[in-house]
Coordinates of C-alpha atoms and ligand atoms in Angstrom, one line a residue:
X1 CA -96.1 75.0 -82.9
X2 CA -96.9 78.6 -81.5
X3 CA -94.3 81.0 -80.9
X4 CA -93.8 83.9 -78.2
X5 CA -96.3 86.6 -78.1
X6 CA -94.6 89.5 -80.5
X7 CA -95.1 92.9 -82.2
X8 CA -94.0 93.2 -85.8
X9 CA -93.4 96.4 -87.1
X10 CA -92.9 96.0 -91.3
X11 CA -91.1 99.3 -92.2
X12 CA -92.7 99.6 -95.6
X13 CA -95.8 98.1 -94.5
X14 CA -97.9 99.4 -97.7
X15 CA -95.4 98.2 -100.6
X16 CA -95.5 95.8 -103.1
X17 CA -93.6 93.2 -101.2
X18 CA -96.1 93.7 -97.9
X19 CA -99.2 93.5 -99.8
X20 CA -98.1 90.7 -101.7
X21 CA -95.8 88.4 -99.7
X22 CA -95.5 89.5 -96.0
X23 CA -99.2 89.7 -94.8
X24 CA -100.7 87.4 -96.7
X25 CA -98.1 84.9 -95.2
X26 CA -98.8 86.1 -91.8
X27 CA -102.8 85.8 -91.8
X28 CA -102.0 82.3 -92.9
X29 CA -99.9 81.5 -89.9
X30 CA -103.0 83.2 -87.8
X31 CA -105.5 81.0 -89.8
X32 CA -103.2 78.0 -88.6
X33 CA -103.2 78.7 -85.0
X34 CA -99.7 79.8 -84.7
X35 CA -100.1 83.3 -83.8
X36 CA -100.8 84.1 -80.1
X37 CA -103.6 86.0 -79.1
X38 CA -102.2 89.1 -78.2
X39 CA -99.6 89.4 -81.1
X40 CA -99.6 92.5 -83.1
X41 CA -98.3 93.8 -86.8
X42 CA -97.7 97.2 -86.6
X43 CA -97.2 99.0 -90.5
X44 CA -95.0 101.6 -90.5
X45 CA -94.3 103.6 -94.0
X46 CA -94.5 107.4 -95.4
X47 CA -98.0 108.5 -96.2
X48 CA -100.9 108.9 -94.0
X49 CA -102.8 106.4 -93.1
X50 CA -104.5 105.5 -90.3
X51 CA -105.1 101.7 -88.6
X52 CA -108.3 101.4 -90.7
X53 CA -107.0 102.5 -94.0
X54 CA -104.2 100.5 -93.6
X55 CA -106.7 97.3 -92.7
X56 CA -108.8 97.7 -95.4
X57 CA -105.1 97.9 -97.7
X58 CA -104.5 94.8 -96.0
X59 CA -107.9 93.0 -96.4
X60 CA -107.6 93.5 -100.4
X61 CA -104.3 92.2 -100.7
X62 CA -105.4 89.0 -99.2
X63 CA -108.1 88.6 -101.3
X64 CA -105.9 89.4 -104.3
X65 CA -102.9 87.2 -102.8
X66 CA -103.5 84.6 -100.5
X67 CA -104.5 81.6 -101.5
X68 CA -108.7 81.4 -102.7
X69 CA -109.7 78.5 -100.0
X70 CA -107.8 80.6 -97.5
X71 CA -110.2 83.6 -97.5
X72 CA -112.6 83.5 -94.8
X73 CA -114.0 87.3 -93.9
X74 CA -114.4 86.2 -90.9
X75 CA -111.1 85.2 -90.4
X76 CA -109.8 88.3 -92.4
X77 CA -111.6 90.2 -90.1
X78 CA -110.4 88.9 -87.1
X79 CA -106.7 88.6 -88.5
X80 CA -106.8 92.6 -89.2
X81 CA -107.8 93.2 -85.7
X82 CA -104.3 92.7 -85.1
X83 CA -102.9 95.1 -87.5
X84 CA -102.0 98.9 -86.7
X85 CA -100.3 101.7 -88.4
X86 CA -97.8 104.4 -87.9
X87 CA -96.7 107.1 -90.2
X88 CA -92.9 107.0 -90.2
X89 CA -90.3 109.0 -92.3
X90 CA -86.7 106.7 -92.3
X91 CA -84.8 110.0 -93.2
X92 CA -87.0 111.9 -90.8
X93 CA -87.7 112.3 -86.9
X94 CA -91.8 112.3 -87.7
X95 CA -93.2 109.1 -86.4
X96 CA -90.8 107.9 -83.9
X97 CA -91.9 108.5 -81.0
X98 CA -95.6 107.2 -81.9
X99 CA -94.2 104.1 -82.5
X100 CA -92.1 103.8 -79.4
X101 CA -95.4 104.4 -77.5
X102 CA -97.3 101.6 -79.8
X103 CA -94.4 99.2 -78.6
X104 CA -94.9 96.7 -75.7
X105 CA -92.5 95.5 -73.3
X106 CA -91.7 91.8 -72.9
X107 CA -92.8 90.6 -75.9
X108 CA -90.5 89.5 -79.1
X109 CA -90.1 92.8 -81.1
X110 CA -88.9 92.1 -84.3
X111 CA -88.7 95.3 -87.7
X112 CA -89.1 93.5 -91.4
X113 CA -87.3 96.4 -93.2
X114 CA -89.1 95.8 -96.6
X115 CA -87.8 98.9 -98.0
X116 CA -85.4 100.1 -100.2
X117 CA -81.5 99.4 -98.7
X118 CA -80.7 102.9 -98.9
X119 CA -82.8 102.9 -96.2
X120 CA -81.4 100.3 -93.7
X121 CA -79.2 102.0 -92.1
X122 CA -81.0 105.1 -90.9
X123 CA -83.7 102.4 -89.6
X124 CA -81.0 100.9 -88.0
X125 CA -80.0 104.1 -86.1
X126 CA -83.8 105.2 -85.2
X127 CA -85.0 102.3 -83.6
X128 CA -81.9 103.0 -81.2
X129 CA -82.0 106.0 -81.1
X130 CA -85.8 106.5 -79.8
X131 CA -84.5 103.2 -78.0
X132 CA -87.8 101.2 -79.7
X133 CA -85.1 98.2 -80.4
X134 CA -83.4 96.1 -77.3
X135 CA -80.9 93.8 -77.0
X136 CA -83.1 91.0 -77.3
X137 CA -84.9 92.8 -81.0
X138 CA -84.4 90.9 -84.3
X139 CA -84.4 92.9 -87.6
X140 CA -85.1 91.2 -90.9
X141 CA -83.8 92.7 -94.2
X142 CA -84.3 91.9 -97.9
X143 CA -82.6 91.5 -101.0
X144 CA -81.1 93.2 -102.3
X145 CA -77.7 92.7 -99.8
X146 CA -75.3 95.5 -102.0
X147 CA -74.6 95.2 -105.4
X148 CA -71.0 94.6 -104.7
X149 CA -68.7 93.9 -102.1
X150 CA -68.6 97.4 -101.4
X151 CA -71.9 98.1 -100.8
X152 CA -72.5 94.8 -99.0
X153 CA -70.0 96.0 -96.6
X154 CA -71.4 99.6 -95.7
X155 CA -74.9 97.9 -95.7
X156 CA -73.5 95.3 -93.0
X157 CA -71.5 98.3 -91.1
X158 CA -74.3 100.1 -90.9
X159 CA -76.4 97.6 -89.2
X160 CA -73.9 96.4 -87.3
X161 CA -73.4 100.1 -85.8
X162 CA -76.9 99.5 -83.8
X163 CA -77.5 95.9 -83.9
X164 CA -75.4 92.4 -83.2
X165 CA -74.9 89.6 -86.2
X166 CA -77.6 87.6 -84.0
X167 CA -80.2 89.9 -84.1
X168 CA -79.8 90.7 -88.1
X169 CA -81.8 87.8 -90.4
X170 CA -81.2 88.6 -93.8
X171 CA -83.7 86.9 -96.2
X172 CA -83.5 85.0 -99.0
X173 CA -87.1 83.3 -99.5
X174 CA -85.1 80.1 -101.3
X175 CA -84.3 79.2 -98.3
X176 CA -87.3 79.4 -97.1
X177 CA -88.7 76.4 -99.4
X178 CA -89.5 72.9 -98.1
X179 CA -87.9 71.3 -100.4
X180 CA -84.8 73.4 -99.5
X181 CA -84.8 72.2 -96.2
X182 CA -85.4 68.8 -97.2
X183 CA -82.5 68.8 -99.4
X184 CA -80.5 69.0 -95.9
X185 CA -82.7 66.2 -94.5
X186 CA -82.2 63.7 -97.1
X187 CA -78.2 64.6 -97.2
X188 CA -77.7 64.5 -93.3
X189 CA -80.8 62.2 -92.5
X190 CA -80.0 58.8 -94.3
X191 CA -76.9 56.7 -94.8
X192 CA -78.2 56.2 -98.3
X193 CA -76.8 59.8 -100.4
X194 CA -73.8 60.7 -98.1
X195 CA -71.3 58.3 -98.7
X196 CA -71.8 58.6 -102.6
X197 CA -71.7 62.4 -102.6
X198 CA -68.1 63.8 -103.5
X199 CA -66.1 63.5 -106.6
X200 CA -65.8 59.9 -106.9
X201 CA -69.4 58.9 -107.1
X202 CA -70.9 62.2 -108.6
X203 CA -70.4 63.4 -112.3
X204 CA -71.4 66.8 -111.7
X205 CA -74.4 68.9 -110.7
X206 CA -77.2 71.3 -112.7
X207 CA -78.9 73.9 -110.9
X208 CA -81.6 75.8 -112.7
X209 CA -83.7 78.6 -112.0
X210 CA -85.8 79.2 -114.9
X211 CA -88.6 81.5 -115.1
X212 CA -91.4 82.5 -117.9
X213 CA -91.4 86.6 -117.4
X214 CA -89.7 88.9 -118.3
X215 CA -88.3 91.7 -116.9
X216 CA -91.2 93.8 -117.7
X217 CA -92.2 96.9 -116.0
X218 CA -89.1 96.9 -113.6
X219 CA -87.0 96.8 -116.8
X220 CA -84.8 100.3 -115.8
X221 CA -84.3 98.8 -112.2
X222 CA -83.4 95.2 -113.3
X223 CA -81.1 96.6 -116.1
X224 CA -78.3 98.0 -113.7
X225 CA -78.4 94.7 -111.9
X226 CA -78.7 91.2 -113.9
X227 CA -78.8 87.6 -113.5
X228 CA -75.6 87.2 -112.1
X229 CA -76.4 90.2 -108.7
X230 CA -79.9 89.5 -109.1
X231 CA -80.3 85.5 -109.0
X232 CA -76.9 83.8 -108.9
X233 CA -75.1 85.8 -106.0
X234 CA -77.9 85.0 -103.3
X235 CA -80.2 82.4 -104.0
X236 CA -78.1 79.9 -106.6
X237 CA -75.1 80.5 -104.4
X238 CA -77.1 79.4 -101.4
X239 CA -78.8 76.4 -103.0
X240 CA -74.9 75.7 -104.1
X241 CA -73.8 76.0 -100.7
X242 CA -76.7 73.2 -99.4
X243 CA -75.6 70.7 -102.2
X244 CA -72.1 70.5 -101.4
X245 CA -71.2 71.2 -97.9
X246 CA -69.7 69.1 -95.4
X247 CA -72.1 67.4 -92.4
X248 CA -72.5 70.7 -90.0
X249 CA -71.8 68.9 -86.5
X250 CA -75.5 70.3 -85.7
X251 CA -78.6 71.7 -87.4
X252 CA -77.6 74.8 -85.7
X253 CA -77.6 78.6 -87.2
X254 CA -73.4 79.1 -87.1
X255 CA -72.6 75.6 -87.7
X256 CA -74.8 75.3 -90.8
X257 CA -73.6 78.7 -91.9
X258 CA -69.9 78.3 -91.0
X259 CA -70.4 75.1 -93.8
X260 CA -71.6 77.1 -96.4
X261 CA -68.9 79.8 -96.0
X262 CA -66.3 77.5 -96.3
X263 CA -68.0 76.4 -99.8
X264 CA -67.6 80.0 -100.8
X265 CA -64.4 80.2 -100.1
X266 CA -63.6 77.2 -102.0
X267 CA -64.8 78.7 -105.0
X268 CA -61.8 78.8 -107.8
X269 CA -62.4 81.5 -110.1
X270 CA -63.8 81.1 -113.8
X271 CA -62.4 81.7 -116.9
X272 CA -64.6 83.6 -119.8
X273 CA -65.2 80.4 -121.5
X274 CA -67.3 78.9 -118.5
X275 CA -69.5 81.5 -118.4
X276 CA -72.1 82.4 -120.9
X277 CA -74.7 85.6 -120.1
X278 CA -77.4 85.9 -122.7
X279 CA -80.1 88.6 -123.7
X280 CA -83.8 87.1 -124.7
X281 CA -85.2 88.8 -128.1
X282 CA -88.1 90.1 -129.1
X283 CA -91.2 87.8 -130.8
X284 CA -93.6 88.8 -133.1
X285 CA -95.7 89.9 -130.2
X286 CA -93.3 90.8 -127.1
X287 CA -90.4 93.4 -126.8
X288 CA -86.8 92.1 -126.7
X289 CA -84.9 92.6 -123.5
X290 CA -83.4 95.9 -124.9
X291 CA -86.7 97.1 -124.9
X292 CA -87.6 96.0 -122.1
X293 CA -84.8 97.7 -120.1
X294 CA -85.6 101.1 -122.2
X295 CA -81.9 101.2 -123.4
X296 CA -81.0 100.3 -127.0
X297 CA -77.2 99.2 -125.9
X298 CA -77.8 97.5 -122.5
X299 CA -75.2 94.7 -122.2
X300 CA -77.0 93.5 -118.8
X301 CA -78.1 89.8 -118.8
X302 CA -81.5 88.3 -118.6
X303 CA -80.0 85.2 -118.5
X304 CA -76.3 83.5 -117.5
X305 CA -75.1 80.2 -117.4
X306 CA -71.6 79.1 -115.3
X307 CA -69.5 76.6 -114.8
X308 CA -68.0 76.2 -111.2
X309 CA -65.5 74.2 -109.2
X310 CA -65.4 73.5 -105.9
X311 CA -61.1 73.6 -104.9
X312 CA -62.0 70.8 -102.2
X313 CA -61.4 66.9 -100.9
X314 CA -64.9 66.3 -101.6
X315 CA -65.1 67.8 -104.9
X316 CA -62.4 68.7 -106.5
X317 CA -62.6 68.4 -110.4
X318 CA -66.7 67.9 -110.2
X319 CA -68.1 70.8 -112.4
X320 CA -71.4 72.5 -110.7
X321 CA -72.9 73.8 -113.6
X322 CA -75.6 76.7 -112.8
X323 CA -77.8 79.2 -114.6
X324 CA -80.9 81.2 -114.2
X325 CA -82.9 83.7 -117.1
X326 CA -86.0 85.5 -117.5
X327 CA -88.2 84.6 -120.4
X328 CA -87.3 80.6 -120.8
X329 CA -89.3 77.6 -121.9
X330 CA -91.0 76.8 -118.3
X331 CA -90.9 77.8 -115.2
X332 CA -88.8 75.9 -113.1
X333 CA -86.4 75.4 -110.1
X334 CA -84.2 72.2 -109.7
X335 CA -81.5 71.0 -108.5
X336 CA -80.1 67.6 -110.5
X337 CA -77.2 65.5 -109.0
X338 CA -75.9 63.4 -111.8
X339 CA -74.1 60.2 -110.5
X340 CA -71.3 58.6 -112.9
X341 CA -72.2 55.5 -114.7
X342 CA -71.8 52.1 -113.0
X343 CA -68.0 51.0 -113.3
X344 CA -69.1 48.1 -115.4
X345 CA -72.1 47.0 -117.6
X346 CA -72.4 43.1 -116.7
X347 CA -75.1 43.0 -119.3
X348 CA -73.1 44.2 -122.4
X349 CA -73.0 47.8 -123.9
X350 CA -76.1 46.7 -125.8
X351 CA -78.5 46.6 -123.1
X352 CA -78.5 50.3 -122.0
X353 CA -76.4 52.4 -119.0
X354 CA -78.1 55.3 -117.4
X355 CA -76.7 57.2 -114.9
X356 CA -78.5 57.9 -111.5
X357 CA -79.7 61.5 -111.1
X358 CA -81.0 62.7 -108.2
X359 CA -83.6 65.8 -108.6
X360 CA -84.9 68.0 -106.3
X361 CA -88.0 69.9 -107.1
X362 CA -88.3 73.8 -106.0
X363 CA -90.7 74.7 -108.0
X364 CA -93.6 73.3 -109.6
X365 CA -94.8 70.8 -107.5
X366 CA -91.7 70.6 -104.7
X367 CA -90.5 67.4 -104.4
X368 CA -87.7 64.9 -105.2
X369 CA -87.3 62.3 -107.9
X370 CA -84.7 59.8 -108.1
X371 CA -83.9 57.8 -111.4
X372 CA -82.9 54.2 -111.1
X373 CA -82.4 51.8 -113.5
X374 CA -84.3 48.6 -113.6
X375 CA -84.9 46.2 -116.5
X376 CA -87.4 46.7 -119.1
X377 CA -90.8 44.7 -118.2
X378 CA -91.5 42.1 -120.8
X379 CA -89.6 39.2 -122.8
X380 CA -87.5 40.8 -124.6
X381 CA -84.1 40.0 -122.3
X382 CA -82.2 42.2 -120.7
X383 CA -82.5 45.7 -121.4
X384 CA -82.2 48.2 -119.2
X385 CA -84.8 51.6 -118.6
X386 CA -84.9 54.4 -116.2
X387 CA -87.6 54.6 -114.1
X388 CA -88.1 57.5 -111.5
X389 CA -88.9 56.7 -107.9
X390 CA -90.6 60.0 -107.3
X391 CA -91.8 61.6 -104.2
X392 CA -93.9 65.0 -104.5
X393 CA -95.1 66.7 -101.6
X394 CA -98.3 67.2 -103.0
X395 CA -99.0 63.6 -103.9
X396 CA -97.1 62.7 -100.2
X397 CA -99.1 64.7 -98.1
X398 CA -102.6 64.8 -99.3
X399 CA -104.4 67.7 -98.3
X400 CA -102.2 68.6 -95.6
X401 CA -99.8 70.1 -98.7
X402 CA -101.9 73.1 -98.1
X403 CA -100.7 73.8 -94.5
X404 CA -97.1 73.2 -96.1
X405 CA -96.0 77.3 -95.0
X406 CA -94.9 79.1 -98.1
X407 CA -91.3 80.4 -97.7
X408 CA -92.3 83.8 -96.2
X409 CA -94.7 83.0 -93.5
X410 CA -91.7 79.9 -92.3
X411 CA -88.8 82.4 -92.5
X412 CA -91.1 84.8 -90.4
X413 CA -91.7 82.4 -87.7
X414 CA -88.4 81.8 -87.6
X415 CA -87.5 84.9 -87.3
X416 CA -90.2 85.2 -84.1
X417 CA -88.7 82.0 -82.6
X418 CA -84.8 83.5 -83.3
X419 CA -83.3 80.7 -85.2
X420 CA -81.6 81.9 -87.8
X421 CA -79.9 78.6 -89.3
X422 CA -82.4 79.6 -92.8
X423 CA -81.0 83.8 -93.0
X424 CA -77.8 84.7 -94.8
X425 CA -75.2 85.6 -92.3
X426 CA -72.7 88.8 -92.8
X427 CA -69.9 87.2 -93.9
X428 CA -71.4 84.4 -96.4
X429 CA -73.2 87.6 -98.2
X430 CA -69.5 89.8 -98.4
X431 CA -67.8 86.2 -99.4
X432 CA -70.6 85.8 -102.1
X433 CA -70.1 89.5 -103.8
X434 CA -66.0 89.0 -103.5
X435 CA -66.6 85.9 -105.6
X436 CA -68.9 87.7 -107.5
X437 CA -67.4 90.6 -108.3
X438 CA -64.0 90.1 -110.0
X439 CA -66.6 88.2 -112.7
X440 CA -68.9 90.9 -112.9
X441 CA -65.9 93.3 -113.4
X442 CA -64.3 91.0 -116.1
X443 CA -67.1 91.1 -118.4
X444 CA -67.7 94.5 -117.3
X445 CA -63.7 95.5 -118.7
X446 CA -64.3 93.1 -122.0
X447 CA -66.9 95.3 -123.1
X448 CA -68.7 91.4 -123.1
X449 CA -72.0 91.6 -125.4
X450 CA -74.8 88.8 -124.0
X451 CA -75.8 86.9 -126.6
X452 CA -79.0 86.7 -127.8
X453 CA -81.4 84.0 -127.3
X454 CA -85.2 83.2 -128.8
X455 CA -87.9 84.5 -125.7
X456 CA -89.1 81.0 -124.4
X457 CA -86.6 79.1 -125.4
X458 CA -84.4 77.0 -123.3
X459 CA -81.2 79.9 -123.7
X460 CA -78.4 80.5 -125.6
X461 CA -77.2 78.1 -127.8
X462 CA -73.5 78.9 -126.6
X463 CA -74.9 77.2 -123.0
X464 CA -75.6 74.4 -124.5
X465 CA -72.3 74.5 -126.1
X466 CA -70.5 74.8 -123.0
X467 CA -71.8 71.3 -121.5
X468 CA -71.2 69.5 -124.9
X469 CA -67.7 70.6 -125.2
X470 CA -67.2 68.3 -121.8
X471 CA -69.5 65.7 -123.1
X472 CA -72.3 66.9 -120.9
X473 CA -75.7 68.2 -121.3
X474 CA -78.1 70.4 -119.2
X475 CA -81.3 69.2 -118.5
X476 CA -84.4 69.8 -120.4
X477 CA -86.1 72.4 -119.2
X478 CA -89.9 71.8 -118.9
Ligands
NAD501 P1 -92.4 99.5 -102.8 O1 -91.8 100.6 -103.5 O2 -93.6 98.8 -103.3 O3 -92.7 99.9 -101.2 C1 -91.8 100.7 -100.5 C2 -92.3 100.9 -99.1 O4 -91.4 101.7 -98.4 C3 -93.6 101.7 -99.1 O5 -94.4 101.3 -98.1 C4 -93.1 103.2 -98.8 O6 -94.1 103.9 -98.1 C5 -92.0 102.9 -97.9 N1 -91.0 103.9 -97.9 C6 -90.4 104.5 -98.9 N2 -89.5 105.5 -98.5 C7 -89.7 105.6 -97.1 C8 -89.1 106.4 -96.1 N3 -88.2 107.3 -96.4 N4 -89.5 106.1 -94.8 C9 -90.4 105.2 -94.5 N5 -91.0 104.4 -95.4 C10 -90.6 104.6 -96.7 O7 -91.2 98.4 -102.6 P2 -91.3 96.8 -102.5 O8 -91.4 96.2 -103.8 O9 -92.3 96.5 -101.5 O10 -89.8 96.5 -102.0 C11 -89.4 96.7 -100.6 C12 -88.0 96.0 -100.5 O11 -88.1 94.6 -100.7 C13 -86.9 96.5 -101.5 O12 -85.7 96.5 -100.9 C14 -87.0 95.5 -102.6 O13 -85.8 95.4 -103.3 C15 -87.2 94.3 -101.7 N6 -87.8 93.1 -102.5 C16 -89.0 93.3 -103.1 C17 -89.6 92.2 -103.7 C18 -90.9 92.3 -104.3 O14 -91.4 91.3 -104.8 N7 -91.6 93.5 -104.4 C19 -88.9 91.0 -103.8 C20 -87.7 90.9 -103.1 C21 -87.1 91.9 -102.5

């Protein structure tokens, strides 16, 4: 579907995040038809540059970062026509003005702030200043949102000093995922799942986010943030939110996000013994976190695993079990919903029980599996297996899988078109860090040391613990 005619200005326009994500996603959208003729992507970042150095910046980082079968150089070519750059100092008055005259009227004007958040606020008081941004502009900003409740709150102040909540998207790309989305359609779009999702029906719930690297290079950065700010405050928090709100009355921006606020805020607190934040060691061939982060004491953690409880009708008593870390067995992003046994076996203990689980599939291959029980093929009587009835996009949508958008070019459009049901509002990002931050400040006051764990393994063995003390156990992950 097209959207209005726009200009995009990406403060930061050359960085990391630009050259990787953001323009590769947008010259997909061109290549699909969905940018109108006359829409423009202005850069904007310190440095000189002019509108053909910052083209031929852009045309490498498609090659190196879209998709192979997406690079056309004709299409590249034709897709960079549309690009334009302005050297701007955020801290400075050089710039302004040129980009004020670059601007049109009566077109969508939305500023990607893809720069550091130190930075957001004088942004925020340029474009109105040098009146660039009306009324009617949007403003998208990244992660990360603070790195406490603090900060969270004099990043949102200062925002809020030039711009209104409904111009401000704040990203997080997890939301931006299909699958994410579809998690709300098969909750709210079939009779099936609702009336079995609450405490009654549901033993409790896994969500992993499990990745391969390390912290590498950005070891220094990472170490004075974590799992917990890094991974768990925004994006676990939000795919918590999705899995156990109640019905929004519409798939509307404040209704969905006035659902997953109140989920916050039913968050009880957690005790020391449901949390377990681990450190990944070194191999024979790799560094050890420690390393990694350049400091021989750092207590940060690569990797954390919590228990939470929702202090609600719905789920009161149903643990929500979630953890994320950096150097793990597989790469991987799932949600699992693991349904409680059927009351009674009529076939006898003998022939088997097996719980249903419902999986949803972030990453690889986005998609949704549900295990069912059905009885074992053959003569041998009644004995019960698990068989998954599995649905992957891929597999589901032939070859039009490769038009599905990737989570930045979507949350783009969206931005373009206003709707901002898939961006973090204000107060779900300050409710997040208040949860966050009395945790983060426990461990913090214990002097808590992560434990270590072996580098592509599946975490700390005290994790693991954890579930079995409740009779549970997390999913393999693979
Ligand atoms: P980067 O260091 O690669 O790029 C920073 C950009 O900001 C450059 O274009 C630079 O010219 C510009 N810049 C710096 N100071 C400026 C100033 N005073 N005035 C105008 N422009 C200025 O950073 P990045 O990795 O692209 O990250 C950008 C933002 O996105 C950061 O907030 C980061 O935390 C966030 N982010 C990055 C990634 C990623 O994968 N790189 C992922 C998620 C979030």
């Amino acid at each position: 579907i097209p959207v209005d005619d726009f200009d995009l200005v990406i403060f930061g326009g050359t960085g990391d995040l630009a050259r990787r994500k953001i323009l590769p996603g947008l010259y997909r959208r061109f290549c699909s038809g969905q940018m109108p003729e006359h829409a423009r992507i202005i850069g904007a970042a310190r440095g000189e540059m002019d509108d053909a150095g910052f083209r031929d910046l852009i045309r490498d980082a498609i090659k190196e970062f879209a998709k192979k079968n997406d690079c056309d150089d004709e299409k590249i070519g034709a897709f960079l026509q549309r690009l334009h750059f302005v050297t701007i100092d955020a801290k400075g008055e050089g710039g302004w003005s040129d980009l004020r005259d670059l601007m049109r009227d009566g077109v969508v004007k939305a500023f990607y702030f893809s720069v550091a958040p130190s930075l957001f606020g004088d942004l925020a008081k340029r474009l109105h200043e040098f009146q660039i941004a009306d009324d009617e502009s949007r403003i998208v900003v990244e992660k990360p949102f603070g790195r406490d409740l603090a900060t969270a709150k004099a990043l949102n102040a200062g925002l809020a000093a030039h711009f209104d909540e409904t111009q401000i998207y704040r990203i997080d790309h997890y939301l931006g995922k299909e699958t994410v989305q579809n998690l709300m359609a098969v909750r709210f779009g079939n009779i099936l799942f609702e009336p079995l999702w609450n405490a009654q029906y549901v033993d409790h719930i896994q969500i992993t986010v499990a990745e391969t690297v390390g912290v590498g290079g950005r070891g220094e950065y990472y170490d004075k943030s974590g799992a917990m700010r890094d991974m768990v405050q925004n994006h676990l928090m939000q795919l918590l939110c999705l899995i156990a709100m109640e019905p929004p009355s519409r798939f509307e921006p404040d209704s969905v996000r006035d659902e997953k606020l109140k989920v916050i805020r039913a968050l009880e607190d957690i005790d020391h013994h449901h949390i377990v934040r681990g450190q990944y060691d070194a191999t024979d061939t790799e560094q050890s976190y420690r390393e990694d982060a350049g400091d021989p004491r750092s207590r940060t953690e690569s990797y954390i695993a919590l228990r939470c409880l929702i202090s609600n009708w719905r789920w009161a008593g149903t643990p929500f079990y979630l953890r994320t870390g950096k150097k793990l067995k597989a790469r991987t992003s799932e949600i699992a919903v693991v349904f409680k046994d059927a009351p009674h076996s009529i076939f006898g203990e003998d022939a088997g029980r097996h719980a249903n689980v419902l999986t949803i599939r972030l990453q690889p291959n986005e998609g949704m599996t549900l295990k069912v029980t059905i009885k074992e093929p053959g003569p041998g009587g009644m004995r019960l297996i698990d068989v998954p009835l599995d649905m992957s996009f891929a597999d589901a949508l032939g070859e039009e899988a490769d038009d599905i958008p990737d989570a930045y070019e979507r949350l783009i459009m969206d931005v373009i078109r206003g709707n901002q049901t898939l961006f973090m509002r204000g107060d779900e990002v300050e409710a997040a860090w208040a949860w966050t931050d009395p945790l983060i400040n426990g461990w913090e006051a214990r002097n808590d040391v992560p434990k270590l764990y072996d580098a592509y393994s599946s975490g700390p063995e005290d994790a693991a613990m954890m579930l079995h003390r409740e009779g549970r156990r997390w999913r393999e992950v693979k």
